[in-house]
Tab-separated table of C-alpha atoms in Angstrom:
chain	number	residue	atom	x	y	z
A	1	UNK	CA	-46.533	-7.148	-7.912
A	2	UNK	CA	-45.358	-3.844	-9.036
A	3	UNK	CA	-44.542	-2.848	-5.358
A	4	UNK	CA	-42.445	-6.052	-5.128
A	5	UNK	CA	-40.178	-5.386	-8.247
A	6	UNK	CA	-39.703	-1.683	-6.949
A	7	UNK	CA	-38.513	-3.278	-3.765
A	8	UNK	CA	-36.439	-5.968	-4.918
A	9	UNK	CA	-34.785	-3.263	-7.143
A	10	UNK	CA	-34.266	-0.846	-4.358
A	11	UNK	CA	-32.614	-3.603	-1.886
A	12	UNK	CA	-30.659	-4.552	-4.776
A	13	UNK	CA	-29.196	-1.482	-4.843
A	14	UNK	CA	-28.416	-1.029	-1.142
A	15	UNK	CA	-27.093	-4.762	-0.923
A	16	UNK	CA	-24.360	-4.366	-3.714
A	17	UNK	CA	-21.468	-2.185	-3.203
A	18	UNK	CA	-20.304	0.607	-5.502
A	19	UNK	CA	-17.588	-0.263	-7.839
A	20	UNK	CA	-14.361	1.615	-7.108
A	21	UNK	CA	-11.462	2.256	-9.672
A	22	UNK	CA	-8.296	0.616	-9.174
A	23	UNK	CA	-5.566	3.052	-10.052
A	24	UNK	CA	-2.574	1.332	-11.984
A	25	UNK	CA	0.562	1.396	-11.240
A	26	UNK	CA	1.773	3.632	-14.347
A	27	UNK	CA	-1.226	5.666	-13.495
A	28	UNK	CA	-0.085	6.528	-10.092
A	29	UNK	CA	-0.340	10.280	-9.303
A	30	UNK	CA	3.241	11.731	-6.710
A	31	UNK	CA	3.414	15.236	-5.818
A	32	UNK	CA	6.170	15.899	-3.583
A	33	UNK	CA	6.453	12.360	-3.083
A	34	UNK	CA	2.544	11.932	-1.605
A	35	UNK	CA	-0.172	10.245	-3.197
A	36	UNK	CA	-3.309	12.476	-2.370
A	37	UNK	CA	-5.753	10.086	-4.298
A	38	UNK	CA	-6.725	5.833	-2.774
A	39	UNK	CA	-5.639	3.694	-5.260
A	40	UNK	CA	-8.601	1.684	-4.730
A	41	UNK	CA	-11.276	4.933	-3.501
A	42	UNK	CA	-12.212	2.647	-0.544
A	43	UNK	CA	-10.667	2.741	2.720
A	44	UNK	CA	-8.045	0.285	3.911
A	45	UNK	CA	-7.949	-2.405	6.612
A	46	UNK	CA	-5.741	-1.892	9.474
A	47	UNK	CA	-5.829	-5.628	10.655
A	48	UNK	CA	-5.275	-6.645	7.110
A	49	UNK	CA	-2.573	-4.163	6.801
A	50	UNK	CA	-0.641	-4.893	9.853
A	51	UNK	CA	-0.906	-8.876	8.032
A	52	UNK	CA	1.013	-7.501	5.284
A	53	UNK	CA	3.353	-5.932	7.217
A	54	UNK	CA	4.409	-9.080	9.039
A	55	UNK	CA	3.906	-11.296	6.413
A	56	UNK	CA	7.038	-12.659	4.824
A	57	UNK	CA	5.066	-13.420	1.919
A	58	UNK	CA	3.626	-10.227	1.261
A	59	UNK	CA	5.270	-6.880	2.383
A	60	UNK	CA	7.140	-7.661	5.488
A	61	UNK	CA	7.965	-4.361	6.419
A	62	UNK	CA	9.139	-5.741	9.898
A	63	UNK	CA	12.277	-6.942	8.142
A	64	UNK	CA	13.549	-3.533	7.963
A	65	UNK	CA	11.236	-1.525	10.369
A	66	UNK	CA	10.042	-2.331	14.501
A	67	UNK	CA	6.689	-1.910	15.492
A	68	UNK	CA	6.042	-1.963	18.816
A	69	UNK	CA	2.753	-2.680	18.244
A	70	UNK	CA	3.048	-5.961	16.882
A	71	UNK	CA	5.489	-7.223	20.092
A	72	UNK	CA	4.540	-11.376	18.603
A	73	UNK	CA	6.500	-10.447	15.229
A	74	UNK	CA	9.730	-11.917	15.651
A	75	UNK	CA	12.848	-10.439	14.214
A	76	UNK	CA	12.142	-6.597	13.408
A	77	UNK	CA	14.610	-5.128	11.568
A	78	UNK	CA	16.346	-1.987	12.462
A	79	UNK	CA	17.734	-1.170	8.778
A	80	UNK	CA	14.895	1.532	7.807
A	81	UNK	CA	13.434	3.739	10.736
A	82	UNK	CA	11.091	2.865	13.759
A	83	UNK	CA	7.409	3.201	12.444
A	84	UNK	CA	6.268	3.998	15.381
A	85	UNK	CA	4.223	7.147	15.509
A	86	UNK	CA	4.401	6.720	12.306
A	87	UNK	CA	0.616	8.672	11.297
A	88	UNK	CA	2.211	11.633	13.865
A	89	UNK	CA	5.451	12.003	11.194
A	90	UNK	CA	3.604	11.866	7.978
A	91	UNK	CA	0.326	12.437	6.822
A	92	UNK	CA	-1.716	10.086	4.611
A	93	UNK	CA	-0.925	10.643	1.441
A	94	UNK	CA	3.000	10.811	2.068
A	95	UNK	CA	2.636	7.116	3.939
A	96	UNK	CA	0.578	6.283	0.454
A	97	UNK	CA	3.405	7.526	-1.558
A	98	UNK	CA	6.656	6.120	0.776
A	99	UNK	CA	4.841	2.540	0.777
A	100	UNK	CA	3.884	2.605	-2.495
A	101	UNK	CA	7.072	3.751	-4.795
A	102	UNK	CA	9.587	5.441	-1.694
A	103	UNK	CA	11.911	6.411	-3.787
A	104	UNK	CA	10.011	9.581	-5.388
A	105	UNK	CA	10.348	11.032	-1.864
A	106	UNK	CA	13.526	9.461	-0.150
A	107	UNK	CA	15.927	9.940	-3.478
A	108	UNK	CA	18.524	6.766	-2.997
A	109	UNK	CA	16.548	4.859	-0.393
A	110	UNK	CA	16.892	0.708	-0.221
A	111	UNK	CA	13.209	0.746	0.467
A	112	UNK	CA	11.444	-1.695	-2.518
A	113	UNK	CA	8.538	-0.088	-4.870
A	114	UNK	CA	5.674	-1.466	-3.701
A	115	UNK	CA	3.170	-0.419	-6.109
A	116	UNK	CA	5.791	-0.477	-9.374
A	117	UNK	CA	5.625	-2.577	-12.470
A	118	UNK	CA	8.947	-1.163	-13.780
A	119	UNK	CA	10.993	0.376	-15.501
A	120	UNK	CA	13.828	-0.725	-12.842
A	121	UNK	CA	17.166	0.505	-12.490
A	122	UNK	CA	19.299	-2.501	-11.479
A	123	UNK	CA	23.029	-2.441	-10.491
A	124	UNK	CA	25.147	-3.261	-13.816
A	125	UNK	CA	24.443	-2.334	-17.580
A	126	UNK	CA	23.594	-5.966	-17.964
A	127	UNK	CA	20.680	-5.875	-15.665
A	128	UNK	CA	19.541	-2.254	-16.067
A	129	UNK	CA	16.279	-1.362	-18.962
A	130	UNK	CA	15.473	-5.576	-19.078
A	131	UNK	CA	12.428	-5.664	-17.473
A	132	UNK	CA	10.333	-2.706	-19.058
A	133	UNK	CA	6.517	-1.087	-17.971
A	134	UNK	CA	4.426	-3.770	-17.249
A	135	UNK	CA	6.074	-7.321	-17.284
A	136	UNK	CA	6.382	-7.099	-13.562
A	137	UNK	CA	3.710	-7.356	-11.351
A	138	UNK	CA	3.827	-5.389	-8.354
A	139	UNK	CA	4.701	-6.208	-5.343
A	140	UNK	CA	1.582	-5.445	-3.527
A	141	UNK	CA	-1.958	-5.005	-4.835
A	142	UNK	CA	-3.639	-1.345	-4.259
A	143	UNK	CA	-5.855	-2.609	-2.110
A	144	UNK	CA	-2.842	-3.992	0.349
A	145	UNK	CA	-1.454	-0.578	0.062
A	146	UNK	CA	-4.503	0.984	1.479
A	147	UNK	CA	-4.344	-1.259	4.176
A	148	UNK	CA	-0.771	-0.721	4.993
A	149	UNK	CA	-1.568	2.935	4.989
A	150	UNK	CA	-4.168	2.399	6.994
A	151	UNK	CA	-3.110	0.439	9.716
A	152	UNK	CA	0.357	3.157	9.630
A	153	UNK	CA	-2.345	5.788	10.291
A	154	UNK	CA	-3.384	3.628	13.638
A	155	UNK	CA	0.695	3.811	14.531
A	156	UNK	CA	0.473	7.209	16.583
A	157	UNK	CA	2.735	8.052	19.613
């Protein structure tokens, strides 16, 4: 009997996964721009990620950006730059940081905040300071940031 608990205690321990720490937005760590740490400490999903990149719903990153990868996306957009060879350009941690907030490395760039809850600038005093830390979700989830990143880091030339 004793055997069996020990057992049953070990496979319990193999069969669930460790818990990993979602970093919040707020929380988010830039240096230079890059984002050294996961936000989730697991690895991403390239086929997930490359679902949020084409997805209108979700990040649609082919609205602005071609990938020739994904040739059965319709209607790339040619507003932001090519991503292919995209893990040859930029390392990990700087696709982390460009996908998740760009603008603390492009200074001025169109590109949405990803992984942002606020405070936003927005064009006009009327607009600008209204939506403050937190009352906006963001637009992705960590974990669909480590999958963009991910499948970006699959994009070589």
């Amino acid at each position: 009997m004793k055997r069996h608990i020990v057992l049953g205690l070990l496979l319990s321990a193999v069969a669930v996964p460790a818990a990993t720490a979602e970093t919040a937005p707020a929380a988010v760590t830039f240096k230079g721009g890059a984002v050294a740490q996961s936000l989730t400490g697991a690895a991403g999903d390239p086929a997930e990620g490359a679902k949020v990149m084409s997805n209108r719903a979700l990040g649609n990153c082919v609205a602005c950006h071609t990938v020739s990868a994904m040739p059965d996306v319709a209607f790339q957009g040619n507003v932001g730059p090519s991503l292919d060879g995209a893990a040859g350009r930029w390392e990990e941690a700087q696709l982390r940081g460009i996908v998740s907030d760009a603008k603390m490395t492009f200074d001025g760039t169109i590109m949405p905040s990803f992984y942002k809850t606020g405070p936003y600038i927005r064009p006009g005093d009327a607009f600008t300071g209204k939506a403050a830390e937190g009352e906006l979700p963001p637009l992705l989830t960590a974990q669909q940031i480590e999958d963009v990143v991910a499948y970006l880091m699959t994009l070589k030339e």
